[in-house]
Coordinates of N, CA and C in Angstrom, one line a residue:
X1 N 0.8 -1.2 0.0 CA 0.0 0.0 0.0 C 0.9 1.3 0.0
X2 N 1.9 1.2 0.6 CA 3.1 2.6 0.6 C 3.5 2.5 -0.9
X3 N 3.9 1.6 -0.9 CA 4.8 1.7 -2.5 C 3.8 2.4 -3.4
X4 N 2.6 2.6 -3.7 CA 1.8 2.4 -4.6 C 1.4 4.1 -4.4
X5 N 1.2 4.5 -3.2 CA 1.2 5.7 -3.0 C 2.1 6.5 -2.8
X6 N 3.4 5.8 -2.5 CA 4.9 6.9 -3.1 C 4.6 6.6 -4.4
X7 N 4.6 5.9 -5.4 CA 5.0 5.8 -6.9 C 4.1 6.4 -6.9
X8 N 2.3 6.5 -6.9 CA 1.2 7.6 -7.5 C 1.7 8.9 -7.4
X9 N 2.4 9.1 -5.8 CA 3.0 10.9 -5.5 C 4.2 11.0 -6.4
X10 N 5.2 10.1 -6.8 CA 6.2 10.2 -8.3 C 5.5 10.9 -8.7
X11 N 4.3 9.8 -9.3 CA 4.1 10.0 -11.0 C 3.4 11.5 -10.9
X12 N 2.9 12.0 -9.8 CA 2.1 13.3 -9.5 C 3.0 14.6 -9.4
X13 N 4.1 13.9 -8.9 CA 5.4 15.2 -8.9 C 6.1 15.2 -10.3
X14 N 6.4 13.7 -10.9 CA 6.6 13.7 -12.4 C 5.9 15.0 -13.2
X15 N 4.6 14.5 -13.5 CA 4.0 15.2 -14.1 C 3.7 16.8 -13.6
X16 N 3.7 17.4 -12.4 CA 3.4 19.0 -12.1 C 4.8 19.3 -12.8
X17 N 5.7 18.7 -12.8 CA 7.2 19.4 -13.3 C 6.8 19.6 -14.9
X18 N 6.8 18.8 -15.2 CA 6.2 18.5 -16.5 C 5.5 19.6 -17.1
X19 N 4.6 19.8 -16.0 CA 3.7 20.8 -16.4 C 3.6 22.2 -16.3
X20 N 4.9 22.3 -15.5 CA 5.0 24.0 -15.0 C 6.6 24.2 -16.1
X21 N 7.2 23.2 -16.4 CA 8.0 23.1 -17.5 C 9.9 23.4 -16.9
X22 N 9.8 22.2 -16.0 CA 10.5 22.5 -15.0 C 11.7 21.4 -16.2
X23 N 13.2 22.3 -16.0 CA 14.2 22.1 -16.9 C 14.5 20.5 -16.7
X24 N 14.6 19.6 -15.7 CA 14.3 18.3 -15.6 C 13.7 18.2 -14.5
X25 N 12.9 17.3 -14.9 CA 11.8 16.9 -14.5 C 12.1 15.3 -13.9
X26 N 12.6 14.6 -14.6 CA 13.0 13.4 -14.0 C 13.8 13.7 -13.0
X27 N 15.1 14.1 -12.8 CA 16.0 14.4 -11.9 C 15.4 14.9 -10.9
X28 N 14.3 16.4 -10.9 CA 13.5 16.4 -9.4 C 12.6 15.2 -8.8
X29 N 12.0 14.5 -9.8 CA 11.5 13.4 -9.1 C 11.9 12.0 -8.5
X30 N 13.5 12.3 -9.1 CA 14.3 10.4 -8.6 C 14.7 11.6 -7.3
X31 N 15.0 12.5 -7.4 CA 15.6 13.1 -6.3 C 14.3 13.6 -5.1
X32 N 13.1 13.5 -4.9 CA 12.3 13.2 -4.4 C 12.4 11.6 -4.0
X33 N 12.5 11.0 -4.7 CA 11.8 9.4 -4.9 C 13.4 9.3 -3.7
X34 N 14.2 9.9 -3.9 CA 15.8 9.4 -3.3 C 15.5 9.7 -1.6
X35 N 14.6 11.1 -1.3 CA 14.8 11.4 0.1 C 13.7 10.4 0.9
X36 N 12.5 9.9 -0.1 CA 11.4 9.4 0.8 C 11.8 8.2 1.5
X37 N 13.1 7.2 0.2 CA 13.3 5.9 0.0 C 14.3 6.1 1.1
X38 N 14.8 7.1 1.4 CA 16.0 7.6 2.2 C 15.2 7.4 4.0
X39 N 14.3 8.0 4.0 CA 13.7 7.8 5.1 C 13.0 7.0 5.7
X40 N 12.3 6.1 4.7 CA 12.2 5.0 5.0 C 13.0 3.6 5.1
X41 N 14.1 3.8 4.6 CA 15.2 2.4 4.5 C 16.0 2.7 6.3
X42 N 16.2 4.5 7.0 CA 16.2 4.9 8.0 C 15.4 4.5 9.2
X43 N 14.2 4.2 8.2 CA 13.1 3.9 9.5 C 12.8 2.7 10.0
X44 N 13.2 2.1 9.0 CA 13.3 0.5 8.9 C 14.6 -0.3 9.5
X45 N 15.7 0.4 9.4 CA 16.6 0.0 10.1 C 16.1 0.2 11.4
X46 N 15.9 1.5 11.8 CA 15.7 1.4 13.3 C 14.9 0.5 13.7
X47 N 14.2 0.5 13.2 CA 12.8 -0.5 13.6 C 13.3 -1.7 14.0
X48 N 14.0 -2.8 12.5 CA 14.9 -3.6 12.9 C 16.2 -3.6 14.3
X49 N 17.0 -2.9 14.4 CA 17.6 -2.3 15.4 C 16.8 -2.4 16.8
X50 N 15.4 -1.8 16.9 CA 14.7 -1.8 18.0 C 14.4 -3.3 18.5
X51 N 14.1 -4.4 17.7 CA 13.2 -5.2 17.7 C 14.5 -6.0 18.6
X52 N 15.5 -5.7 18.7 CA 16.9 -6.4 19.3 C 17.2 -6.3 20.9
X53 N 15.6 -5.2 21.2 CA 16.1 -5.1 22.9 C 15.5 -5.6 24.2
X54 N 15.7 -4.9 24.8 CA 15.6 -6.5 26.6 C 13.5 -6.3 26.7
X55 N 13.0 -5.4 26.0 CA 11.5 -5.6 26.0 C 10.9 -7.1 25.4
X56 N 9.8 -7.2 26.4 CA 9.4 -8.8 26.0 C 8.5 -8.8 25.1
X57 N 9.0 -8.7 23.4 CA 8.5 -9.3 22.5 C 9.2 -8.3 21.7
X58 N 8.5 -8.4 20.2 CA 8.7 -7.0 19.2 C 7.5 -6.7 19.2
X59 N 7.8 -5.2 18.9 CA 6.9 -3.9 18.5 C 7.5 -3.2 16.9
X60 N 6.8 -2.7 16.5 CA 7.1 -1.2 15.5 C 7.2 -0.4 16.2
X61 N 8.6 0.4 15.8 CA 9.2 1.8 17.0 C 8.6 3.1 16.4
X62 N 8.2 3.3 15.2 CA 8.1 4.5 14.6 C 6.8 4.6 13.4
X63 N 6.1 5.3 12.7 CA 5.2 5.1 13.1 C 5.5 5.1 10.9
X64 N 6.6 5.7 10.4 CA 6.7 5.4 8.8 C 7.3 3.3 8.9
X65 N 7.6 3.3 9.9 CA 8.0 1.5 9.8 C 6.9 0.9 9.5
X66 N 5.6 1.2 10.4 CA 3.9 1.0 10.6 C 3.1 1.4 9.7
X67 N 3.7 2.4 8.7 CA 2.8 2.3 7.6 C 3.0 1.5 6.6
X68 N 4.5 0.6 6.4 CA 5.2 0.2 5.5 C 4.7 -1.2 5.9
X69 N 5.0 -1.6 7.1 CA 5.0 -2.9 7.5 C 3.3 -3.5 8.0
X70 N 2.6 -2.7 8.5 CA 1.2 -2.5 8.9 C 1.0 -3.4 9.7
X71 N 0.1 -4.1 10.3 CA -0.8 -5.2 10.9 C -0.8 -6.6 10.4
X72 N -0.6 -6.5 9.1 CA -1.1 -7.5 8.6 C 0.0 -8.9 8.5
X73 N 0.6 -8.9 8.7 CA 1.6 -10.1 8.6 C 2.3 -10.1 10.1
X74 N 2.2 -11.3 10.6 CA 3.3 -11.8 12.1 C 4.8 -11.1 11.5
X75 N 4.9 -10.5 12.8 CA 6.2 -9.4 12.6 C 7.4 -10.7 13.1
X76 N 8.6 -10.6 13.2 CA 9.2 -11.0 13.2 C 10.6 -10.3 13.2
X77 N 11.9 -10.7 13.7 CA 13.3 -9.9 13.5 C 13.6 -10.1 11.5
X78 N 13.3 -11.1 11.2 CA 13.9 -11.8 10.4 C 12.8 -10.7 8.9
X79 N 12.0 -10.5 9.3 CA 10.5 -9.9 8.2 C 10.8 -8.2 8.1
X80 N 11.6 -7.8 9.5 CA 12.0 -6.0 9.9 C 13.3 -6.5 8.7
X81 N 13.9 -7.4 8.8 CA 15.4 -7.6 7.9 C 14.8 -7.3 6.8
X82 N 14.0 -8.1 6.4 CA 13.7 -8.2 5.1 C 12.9 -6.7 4.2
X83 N 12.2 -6.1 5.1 CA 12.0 -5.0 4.9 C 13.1 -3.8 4.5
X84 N 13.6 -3.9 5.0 CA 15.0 -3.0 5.1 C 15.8 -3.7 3.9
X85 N 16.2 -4.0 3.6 CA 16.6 -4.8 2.9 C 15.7 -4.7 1.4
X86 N 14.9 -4.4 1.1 CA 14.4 -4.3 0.2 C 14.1 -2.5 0.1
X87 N 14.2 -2.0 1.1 CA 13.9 -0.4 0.9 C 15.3 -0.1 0.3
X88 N 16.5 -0.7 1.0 CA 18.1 -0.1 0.4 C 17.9 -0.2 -0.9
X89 N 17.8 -1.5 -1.3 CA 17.7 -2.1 -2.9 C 16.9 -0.9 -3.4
X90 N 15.9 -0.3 -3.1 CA 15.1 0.6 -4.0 C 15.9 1.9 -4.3
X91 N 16.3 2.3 -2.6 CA 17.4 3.6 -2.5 C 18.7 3.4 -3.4
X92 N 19.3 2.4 -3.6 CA 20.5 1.8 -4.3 C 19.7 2.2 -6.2
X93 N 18.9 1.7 -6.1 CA 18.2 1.4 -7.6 C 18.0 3.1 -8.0
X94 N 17.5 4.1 -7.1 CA 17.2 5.2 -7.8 C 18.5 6.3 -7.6
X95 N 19.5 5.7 -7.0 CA 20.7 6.1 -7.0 C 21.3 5.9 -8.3
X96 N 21.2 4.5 -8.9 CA 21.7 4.2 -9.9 C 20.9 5.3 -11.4
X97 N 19.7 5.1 -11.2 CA 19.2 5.8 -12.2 C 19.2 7.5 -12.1
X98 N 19.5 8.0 -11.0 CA 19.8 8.9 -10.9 C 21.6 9.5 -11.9
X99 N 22.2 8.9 -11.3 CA 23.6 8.4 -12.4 C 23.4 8.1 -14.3
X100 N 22.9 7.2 -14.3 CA 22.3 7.0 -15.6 C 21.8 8.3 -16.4
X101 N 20.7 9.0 -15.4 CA 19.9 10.3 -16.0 C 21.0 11.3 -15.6
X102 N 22.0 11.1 -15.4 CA 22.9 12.9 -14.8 C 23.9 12.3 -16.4
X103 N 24.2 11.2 -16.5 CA 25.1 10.9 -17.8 C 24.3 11.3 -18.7
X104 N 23.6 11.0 -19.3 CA 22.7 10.5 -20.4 C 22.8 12.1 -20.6
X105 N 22.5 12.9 -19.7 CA 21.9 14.7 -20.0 C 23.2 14.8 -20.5
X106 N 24.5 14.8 -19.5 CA 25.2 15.4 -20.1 C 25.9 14.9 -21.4
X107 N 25.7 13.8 -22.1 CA 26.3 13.2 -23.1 C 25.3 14.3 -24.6
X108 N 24.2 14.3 -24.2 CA 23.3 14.8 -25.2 C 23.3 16.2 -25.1
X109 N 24.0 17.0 -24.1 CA 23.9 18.4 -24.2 C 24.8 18.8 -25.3
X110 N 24.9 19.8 -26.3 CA 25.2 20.3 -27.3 C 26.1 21.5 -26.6
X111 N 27.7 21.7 -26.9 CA 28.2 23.0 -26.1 C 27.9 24.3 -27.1

């Protein structure tokens, strides 16, 4: 359910750039997509992090871990890993594409 409403707020930030005719447009939005993925791969760690202490059981420490991870699945140390672990890979991924789109411009700019 997060994923789907960060990518709809992309595609929403994609497009206003788009539309106010903002000089790249992709670049503000991987760079958006960079700080969300940033704070949640942050949030997730902690969470994971938390789940390691002398309290009897696990909990969700923060409240973007809880929107990501929600109710619905038996929580686990090993499921907070796995979360995290897949937020880096996303942050890693629009890092990369971020690189890709900073080449690509400058190869095609005309001096």
């Amino acid at each position: 359910m997060f994923v789907m409403i960060a990518f709809s707020m992309l595609l929403v930030i994609f497009g206003l750039s788009k539309f106010f005719s903002v000089k790249r447009p992709l670049t503000l939005t991987l760079i958006v997509g960079l700080v969300i993925s940033t704070i949640s791969t942050i949030s997730l760690w902690l969470n994971y992090k938390g789940s390691f202490g002398e309290q009897d059981g696990i909990a969700i420490s923060n409240k973007i871990s809880y929107w990501i991870i929600t109710d619905g699945t038996r929580w686990s140390q090993d499921l907070f890993m796995d979360y995290f672990i897949y937020a880096f890979v996303v942050s890693i991924l629009i890092v990369l594409l971020m690189l890709i789109s900073f080449l690509a411009n400058k190869r095609t700019r005309i001096a």
